[in-house]
Coordinates of C-alpha atoms in Angstrom, one line a residue:
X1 CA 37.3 6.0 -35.1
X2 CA 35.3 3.5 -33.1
X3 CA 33.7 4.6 -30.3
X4 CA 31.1 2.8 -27.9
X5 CA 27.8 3.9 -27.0
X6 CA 26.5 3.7 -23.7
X7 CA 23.0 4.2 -22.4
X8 CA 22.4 8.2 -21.3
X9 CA 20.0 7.9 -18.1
X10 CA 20.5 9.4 -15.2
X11 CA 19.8 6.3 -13.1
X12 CA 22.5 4.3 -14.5
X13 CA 24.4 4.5 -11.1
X14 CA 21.7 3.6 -8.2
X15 CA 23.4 2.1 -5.6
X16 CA 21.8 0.6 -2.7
X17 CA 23.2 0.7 1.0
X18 CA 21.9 -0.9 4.2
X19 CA 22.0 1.9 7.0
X20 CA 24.1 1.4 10.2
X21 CA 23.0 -1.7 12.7
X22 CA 21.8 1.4 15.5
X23 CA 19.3 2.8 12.4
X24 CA 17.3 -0.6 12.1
X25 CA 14.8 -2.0 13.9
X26 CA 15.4 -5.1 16.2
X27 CA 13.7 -7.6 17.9
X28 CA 11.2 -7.8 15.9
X29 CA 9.1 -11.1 15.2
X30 CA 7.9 -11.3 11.9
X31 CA 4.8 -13.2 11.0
X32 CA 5.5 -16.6 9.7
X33 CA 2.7 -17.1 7.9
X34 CA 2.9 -18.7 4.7
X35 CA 0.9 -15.8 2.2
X36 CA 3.5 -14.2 -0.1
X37 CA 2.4 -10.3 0.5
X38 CA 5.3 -7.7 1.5
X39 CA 4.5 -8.1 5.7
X40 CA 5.8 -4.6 5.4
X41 CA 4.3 -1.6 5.1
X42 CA 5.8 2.3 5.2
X43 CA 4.9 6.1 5.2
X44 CA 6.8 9.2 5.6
X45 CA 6.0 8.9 9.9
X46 CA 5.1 5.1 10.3
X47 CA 6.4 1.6 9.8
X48 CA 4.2 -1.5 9.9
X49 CA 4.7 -5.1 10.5
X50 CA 3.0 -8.1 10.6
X51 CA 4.2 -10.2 13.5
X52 CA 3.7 -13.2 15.3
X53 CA 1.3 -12.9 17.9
X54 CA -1.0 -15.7 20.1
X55 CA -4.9 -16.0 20.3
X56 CA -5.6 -14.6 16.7
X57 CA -3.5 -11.6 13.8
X58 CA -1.4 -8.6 15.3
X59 CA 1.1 -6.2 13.7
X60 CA 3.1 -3.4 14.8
X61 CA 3.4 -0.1 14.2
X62 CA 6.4 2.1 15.3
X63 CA 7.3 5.6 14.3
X64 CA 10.0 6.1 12.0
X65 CA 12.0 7.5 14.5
X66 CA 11.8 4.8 16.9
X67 CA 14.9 3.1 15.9
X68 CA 17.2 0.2 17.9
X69 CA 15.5 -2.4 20.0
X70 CA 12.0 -2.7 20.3
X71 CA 10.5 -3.5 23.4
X72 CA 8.8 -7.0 23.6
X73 CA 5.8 -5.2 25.7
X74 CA 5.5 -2.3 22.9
X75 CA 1.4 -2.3 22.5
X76 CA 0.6 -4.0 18.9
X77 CA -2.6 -3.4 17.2
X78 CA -5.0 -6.3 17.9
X79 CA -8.1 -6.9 16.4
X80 CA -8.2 -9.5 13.9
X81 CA -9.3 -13.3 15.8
X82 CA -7.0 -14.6 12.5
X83 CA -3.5 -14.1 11.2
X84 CA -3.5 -10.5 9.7
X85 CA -2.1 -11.5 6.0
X86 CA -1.8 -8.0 4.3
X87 CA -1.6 -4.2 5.2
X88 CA -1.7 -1.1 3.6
X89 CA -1.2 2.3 4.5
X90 CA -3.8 5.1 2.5
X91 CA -1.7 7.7 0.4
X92 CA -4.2 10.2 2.2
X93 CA -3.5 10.3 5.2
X94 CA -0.4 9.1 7.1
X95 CA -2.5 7.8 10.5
X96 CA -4.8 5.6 8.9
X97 CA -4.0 1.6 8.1
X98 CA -6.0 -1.1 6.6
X99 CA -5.8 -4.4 7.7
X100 CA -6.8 -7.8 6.0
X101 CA -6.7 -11.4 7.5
X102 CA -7.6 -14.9 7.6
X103 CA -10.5 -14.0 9.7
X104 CA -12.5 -13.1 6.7
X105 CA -12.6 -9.7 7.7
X106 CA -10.9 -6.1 7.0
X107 CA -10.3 -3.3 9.4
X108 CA -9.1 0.3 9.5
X109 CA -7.3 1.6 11.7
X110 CA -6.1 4.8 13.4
X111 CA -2.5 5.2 14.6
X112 CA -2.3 8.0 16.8
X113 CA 1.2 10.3 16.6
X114 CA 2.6 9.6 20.2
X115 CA 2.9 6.0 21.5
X116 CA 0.0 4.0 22.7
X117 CA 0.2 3.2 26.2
X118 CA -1.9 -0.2 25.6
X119 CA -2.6 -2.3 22.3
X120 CA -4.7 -0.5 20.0
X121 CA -7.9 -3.0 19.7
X122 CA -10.8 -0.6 17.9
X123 CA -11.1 -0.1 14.7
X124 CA -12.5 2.7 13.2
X125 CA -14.8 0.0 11.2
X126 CA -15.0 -3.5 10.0
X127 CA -15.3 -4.5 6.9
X128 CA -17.0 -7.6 6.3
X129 CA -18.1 -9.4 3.1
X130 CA -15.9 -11.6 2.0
X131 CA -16.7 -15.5 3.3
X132 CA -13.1 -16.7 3.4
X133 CA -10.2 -15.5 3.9
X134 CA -9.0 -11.7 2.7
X135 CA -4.9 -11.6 1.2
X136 CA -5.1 -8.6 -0.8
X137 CA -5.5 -4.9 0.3
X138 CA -5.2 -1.8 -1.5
X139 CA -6.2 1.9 -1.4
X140 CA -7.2 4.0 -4.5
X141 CA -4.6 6.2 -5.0
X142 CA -6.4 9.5 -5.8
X143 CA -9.5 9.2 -4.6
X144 CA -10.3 9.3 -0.9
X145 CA -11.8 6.6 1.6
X146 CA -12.0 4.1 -1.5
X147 CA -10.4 0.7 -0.7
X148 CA -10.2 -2.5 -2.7
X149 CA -9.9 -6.0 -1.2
X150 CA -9.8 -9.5 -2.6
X151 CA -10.3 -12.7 -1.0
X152 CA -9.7 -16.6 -1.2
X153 CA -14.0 -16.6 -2.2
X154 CA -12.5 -14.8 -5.9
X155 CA -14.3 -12.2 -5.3
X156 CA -13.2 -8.4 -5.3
X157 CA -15.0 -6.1 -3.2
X158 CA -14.6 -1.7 -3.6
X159 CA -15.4 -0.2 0.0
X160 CA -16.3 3.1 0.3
X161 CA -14.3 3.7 4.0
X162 CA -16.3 6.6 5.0
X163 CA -19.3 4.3 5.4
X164 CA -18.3 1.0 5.4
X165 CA -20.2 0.2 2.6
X166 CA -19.8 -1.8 -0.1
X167 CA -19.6 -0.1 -3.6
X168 CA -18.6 -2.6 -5.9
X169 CA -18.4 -6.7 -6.1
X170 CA -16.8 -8.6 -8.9
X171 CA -16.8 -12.1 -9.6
X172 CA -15.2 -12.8 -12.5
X173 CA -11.9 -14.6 -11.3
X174 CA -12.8 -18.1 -11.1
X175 CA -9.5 -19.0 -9.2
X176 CA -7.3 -17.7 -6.2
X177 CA -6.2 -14.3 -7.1
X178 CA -2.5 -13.4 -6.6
X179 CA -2.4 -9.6 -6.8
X180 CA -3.9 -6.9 -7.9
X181 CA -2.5 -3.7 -8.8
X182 CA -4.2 0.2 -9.2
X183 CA -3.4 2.2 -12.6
X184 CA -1.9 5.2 -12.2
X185 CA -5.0 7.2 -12.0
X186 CA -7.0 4.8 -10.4
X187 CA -9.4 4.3 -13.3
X188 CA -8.5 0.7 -14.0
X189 CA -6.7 -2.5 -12.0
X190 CA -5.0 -5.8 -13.1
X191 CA -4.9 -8.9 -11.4
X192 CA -3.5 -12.2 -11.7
X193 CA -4.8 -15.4 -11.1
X194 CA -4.4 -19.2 -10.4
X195 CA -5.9 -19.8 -13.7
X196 CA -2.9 -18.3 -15.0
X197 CA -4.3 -15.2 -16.6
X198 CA -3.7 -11.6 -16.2
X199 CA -6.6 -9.5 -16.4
X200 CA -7.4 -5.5 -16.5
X201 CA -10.7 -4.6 -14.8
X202 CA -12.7 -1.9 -15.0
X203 CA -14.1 -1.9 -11.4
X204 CA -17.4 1.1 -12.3
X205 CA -18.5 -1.2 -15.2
X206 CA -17.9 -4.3 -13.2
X207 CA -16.3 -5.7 -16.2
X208 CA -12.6 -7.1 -17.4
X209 CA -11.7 -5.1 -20.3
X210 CA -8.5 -7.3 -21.5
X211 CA -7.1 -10.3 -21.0
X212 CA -4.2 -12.7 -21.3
X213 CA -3.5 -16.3 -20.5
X214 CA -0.6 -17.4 -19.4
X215 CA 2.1 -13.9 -19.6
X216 CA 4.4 -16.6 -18.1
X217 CA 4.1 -20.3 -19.1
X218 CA 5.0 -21.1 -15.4
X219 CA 2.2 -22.3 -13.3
X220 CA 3.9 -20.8 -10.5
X221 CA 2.1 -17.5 -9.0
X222 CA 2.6 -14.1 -11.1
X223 CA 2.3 -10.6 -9.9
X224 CA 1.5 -7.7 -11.8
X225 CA 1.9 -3.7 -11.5
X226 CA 0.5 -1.0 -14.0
X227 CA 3.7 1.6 -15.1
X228 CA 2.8 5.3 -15.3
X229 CA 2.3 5.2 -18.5
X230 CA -0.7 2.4 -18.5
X231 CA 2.0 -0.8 -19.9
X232 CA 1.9 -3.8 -17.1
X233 CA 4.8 -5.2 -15.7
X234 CA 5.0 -8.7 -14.8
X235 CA 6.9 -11.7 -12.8
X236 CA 6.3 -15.2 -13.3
X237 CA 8.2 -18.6 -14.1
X238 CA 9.1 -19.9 -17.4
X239 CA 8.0 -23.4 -18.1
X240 CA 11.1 -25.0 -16.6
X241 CA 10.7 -22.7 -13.9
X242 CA 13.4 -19.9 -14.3
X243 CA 12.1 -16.5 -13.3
X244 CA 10.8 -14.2 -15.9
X245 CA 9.8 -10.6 -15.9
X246 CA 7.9 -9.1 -18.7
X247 CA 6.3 -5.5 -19.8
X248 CA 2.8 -5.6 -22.0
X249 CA 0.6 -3.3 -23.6
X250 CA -2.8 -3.8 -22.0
X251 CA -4.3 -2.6 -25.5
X252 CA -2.4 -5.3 -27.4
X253 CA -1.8 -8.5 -25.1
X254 CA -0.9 -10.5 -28.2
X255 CA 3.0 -10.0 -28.0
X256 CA 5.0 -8.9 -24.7
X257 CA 6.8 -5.5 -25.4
X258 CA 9.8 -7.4 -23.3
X259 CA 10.2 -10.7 -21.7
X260 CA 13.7 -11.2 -19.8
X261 CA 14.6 -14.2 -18.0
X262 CA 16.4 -13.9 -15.0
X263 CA 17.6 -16.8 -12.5
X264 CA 16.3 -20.8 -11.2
X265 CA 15.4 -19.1 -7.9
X266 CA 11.9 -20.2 -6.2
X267 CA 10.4 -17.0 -4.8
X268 CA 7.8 -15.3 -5.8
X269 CA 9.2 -11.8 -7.4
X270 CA 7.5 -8.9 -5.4
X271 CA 8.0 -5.7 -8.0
X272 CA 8.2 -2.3 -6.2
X273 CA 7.6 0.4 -8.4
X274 CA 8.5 4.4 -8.3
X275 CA 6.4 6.3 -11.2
X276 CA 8.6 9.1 -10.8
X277 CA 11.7 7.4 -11.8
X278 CA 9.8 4.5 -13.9
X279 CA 12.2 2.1 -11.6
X280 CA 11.3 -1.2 -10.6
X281 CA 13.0 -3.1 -7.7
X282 CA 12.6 -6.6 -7.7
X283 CA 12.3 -8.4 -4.3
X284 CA 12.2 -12.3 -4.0
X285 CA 11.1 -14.2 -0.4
X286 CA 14.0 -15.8 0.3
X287 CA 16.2 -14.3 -1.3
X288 CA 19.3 -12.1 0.0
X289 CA 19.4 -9.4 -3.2
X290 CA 17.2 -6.6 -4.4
X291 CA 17.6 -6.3 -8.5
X292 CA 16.5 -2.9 -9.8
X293 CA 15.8 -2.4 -13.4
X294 CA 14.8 1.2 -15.5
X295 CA 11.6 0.7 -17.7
X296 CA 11.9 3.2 -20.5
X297 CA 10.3 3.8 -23.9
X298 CA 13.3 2.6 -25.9
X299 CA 14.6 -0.6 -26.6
X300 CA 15.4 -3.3 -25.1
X301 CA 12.5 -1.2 -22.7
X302 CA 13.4 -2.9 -19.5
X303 CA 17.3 -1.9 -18.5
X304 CA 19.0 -3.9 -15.9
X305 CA 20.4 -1.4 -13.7
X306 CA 22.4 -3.2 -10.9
X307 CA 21.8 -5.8 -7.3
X308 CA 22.2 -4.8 -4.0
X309 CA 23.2 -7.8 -2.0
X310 CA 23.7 -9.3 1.7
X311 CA 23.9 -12.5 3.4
X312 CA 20.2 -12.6 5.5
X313 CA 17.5 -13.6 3.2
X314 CA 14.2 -11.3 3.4
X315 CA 11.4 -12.7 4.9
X316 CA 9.5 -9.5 3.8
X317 CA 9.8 -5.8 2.1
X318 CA 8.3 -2.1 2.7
X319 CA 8.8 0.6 0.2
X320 CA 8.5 4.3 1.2
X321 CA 6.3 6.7 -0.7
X322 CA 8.9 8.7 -2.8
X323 CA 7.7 12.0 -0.2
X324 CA 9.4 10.0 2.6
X325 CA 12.9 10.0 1.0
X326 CA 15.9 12.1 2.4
X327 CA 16.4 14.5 -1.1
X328 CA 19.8 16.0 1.1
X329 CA 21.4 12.7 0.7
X330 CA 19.9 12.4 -3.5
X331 CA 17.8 9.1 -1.8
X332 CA 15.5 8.3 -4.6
X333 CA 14.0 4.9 -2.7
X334 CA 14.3 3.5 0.6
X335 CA 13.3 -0.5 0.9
X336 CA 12.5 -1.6 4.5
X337 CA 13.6 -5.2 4.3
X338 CA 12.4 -7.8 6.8
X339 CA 14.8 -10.2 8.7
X340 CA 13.8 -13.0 10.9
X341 CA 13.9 -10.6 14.0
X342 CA 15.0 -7.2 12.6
X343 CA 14.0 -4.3 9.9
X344 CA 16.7 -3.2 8.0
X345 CA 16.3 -0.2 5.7
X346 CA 18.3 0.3 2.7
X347 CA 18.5 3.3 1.1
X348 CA 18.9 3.7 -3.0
X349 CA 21.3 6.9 -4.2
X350 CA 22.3 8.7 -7.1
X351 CA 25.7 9.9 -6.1
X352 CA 26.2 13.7 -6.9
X353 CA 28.9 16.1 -6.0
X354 CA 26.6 18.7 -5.3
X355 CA 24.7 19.7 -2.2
X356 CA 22.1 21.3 -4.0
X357 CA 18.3 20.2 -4.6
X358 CA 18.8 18.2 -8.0
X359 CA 15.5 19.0 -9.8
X360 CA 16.4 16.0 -12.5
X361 CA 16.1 13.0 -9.9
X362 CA 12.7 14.6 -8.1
X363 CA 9.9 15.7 -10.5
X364 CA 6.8 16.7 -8.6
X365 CA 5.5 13.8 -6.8
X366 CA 2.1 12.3 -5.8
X367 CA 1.2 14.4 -2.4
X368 CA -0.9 13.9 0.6
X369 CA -4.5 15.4 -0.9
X370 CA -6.9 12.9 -2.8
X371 CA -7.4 14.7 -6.5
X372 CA -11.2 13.1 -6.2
X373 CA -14.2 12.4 -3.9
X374 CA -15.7 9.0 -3.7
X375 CA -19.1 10.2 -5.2
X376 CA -16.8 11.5 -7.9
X377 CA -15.3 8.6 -8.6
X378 CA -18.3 6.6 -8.4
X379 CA -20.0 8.1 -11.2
X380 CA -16.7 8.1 -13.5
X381 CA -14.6 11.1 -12.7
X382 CA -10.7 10.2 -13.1
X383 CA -8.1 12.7 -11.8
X384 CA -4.4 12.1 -11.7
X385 CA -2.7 12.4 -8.1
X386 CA -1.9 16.0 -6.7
X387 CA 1.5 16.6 -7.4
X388 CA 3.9 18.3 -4.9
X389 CA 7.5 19.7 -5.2
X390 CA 10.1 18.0 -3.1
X391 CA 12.4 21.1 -3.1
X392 CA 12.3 21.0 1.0
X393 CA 11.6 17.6 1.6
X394 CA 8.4 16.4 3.1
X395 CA 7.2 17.3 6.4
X396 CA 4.1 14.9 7.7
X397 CA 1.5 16.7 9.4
X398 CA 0.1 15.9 12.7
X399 CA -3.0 13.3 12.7
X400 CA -3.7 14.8 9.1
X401 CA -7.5 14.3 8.6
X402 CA -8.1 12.7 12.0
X403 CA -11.4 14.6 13.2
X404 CA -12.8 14.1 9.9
X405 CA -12.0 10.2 9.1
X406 CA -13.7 9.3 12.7
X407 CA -16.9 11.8 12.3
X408 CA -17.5 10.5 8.7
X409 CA -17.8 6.9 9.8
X410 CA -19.4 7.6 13.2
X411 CA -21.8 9.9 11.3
X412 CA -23.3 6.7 9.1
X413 CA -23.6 4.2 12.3
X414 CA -27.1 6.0 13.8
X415 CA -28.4 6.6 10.5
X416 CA -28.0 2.5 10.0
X417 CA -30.1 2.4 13.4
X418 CA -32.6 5.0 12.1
X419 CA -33.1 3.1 8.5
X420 CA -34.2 -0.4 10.7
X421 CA -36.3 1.4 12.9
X422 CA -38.1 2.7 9.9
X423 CA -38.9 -0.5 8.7
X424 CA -41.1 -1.3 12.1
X425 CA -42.0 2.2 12.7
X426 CA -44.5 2.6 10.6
X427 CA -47.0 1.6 12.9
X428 CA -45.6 3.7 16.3
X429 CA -47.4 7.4 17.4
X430 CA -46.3 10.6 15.6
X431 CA -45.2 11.9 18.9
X432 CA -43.3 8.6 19.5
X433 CA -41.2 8.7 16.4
X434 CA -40.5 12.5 17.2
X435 CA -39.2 11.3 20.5
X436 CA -37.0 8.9 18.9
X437 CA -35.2 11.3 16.5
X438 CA -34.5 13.5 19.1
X439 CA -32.9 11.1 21.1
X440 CA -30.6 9.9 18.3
X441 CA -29.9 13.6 17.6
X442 CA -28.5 14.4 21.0
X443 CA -26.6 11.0 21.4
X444 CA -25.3 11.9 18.1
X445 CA -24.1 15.7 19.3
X446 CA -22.8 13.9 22.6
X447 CA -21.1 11.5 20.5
X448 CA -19.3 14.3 18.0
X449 CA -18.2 16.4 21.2
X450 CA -16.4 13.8 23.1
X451 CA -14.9 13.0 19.8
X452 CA -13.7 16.4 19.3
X453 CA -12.7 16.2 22.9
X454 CA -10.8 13.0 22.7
X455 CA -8.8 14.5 19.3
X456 CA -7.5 17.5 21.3
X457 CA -6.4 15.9 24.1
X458 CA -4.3 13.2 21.8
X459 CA -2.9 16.4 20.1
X460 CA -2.1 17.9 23.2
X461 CA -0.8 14.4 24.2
X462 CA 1.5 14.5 20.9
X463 CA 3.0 17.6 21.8
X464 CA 4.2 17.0 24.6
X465 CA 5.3 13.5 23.3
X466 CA 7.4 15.3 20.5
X467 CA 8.9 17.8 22.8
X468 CA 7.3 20.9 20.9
X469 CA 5.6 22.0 24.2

């Protein structure tokens, strides 16, 4: 007797489903810049979006919870004198956003929990060190305050946050690079490149430590993600421009564990990935469909899963941290997908009968805490992320970390002011130079207190925002 085998995988039935037109986000105008990056960016208590704005960049940040019309006065967060052209939000801590644009700068910011009553305009610092125009922007994702950024000068610059410094500069791209994506443990990234190659860096030895020219014989842009378990997966164009997604072993770039072509579609594929799942949705600019494939160790290796489909095309796309999923409703992704006015999330299920936690579809996932100190890092420590258990959801804490990110960067600015006045203070009086340390001592107490002030009022603020007071 005959009988058919079919794939066992618990993901075989994902199905995706827009929520109901009062659970979007509308009137919304998003950016129309011409730089293929998401525009959208999520957490468990934030949504993000680049948007069109006069005299210079702007996006907008609502709370999740903030649903239905926005109002055309909302504040934005202003800053940027060029169009903001990527965003990111730092796995650390849920109020604090980075910021890259045309301007040639980057910025973090600090969104505080109840609603601004005027466009947030101050940064908690600039970073500045690229001389054209910043696309790409991406926090570590286990170790704290360490943030990568690429330019349209090739270049790749690792910020330390907490002091605005600059920790590491690569130059060995010699073209415009497309993307760049963060192992999963933060000890390695791969780009891709106008010159058609895909590299994996090594950002502490300043070196690339594999290559590969041309993954896709396209000259079309790529983009490329590590998986979980170190493989690359890829989107490019074939030569006669069909759309082609592949999966390689960084150790062995020869031959491509899978290449599948897919459709004669122009946009750029943007690949969203969930480690916990090892599920990769596909979305394309332009397009009106989200593919979803399963990347697993047998073959064919990358399993076509299913499409969700409507009729608007997406101008952009957010992905929620797996923490910020509803586990009562077995939601194992939620896309934020961007209209021409509107944000529409969809949510991805595993139908199950029972109302129970299912511990198969939520492993332990990546929490709030970084697993490693910059310092650490810097001098080769590597730690996976700190895993927590999703058995009764995720609750965001209030302004997480807030007190700490401000004093840390506050705390360097004097100490830049002390190191130039050592340079010409050599020749000043003993008493003088007493004088002056004092001074900066008590500015830098006043300084710390009216901090400390400011964050208790904005908690107080909060609470009676939220209604818990």
């Amino acid at each position: 007797m005959s009988r058919s085998i079919v794939r066992q995988s618990k993901f075989r039935h994902v199905f995706g489903q827009a929520v109901k037109a009062d659970q979007g986000y509308d009137d919304i105008r998003v950016s129309k810049v011409t730089w293929d990056s998401s525009f959208c960016a999520v957490n468990p208590k934030f949504m993000a979006v680049i948007v069109e704005s006069s005299g210079g960049g702007a996006f907008l940040v609502l709370p999740l919870s903030k649903m239905g019309r926005v109002d055309k006065n909302y504040p934005l967060v202003v800053g940027h004198s060029g169009p903001v052209l990527d965003i990111d939000w730092c796995p650390h801590n849920d109020n604090i956003l980075a910021s890259c644009s045309e301007d040639t700068t980057s910025m973090v910011w600090q969104i505080p929990d109840h609603t601004p009553s005027r466009p947030i305009s101050e940064p908690i610092v600039v970073l500045e060190g690229h001389s054209k125009r910043v696309g790409i922007i991406k926090w570590h994702p286990t170790a704290r305050n360490i943030l990568l950024t690429a330019g349209s000068d090739n270049l790749i610059i690792v910020w330390n946050v907490g002091t605005g410094e600059p920790l590491i500069t690569m130059d060995d791209h010699p073209d415009l690079i497309y993307n760049v994506s963060w192992n999963y443990n933060g000890s390695l990234f791969c780009t891709t490149c106008k010159d058609r190659r895909l590299r994996v860096c090594d950002p502490r030895k300043s070196e690339v430590v594999a290559e590969r020219l041309a993954p896709h014989e396209g000259i079309r842009p790529m983009r490329a993600i590590f998986t979980k378990e170190g493989n690359i997966f890829t989107t490019g164009f074939t030569r006669m421009s069909q759309r082609e997604l592949g999966l390689w072993d960084p150790t062995n770039f020869e031959e491509p564990i899978a290449l599948l072509e897919l459709d004669t579609s122009n946009g750029v594929l943007l690949p969203f990935y969930d480690p916990d799942t090892n599920i990769v949705y596909l979305s394309g600019k332009g397009d009106s469909s989200i593919r979803y494939f399963e990347i697993t160790e047998e073959p064919p290796y990358v399993h076509y899963i299913s499409t969700f489909s409507s009729k608007e095309p997406q101008r952009g796309m957010g992905f929620m941290p797996k923490r910020g999923v509803d586990v009562s409703k077995c939601e194992i992704a939620r896309l934020y997908k961007l209209h021409e006015r509107k944000c529409e999330p969809i949510m991805m299920t595993v139908p199950r009968k029972s109302d129970l936690f299912q511990d198969d579809l939520y492993p332990d996932t990546a929490g709030p805490d970084p697993a490693v100190e910059p310092e650490e890092w810097m001098v080769g420590r590597d730690a996976d992320p700190i895993l927590v258990s999703m058995r009764d959801g995720y609750v965001p804490p209030k302004s997480r970390e807030l007190k700490v990110a401000k004093k840390n960067v506050l705390d360097t600015r004097p100490a830049t002011r002390r190191s130039m006045s050592a340079v010409d203070g050599s020749s000043l009086p003993p008493q003088l130079l007493e004088k002056l340390v004092e001074e900066i001592q008590n500015l830098k107490a006043t300084v710390l207190s009216q901090e400390k002030r400011i964050c208790d009022l904005e908690n107080k603020l909060s609470k009676y925002t939220n209604g818990t007071v």
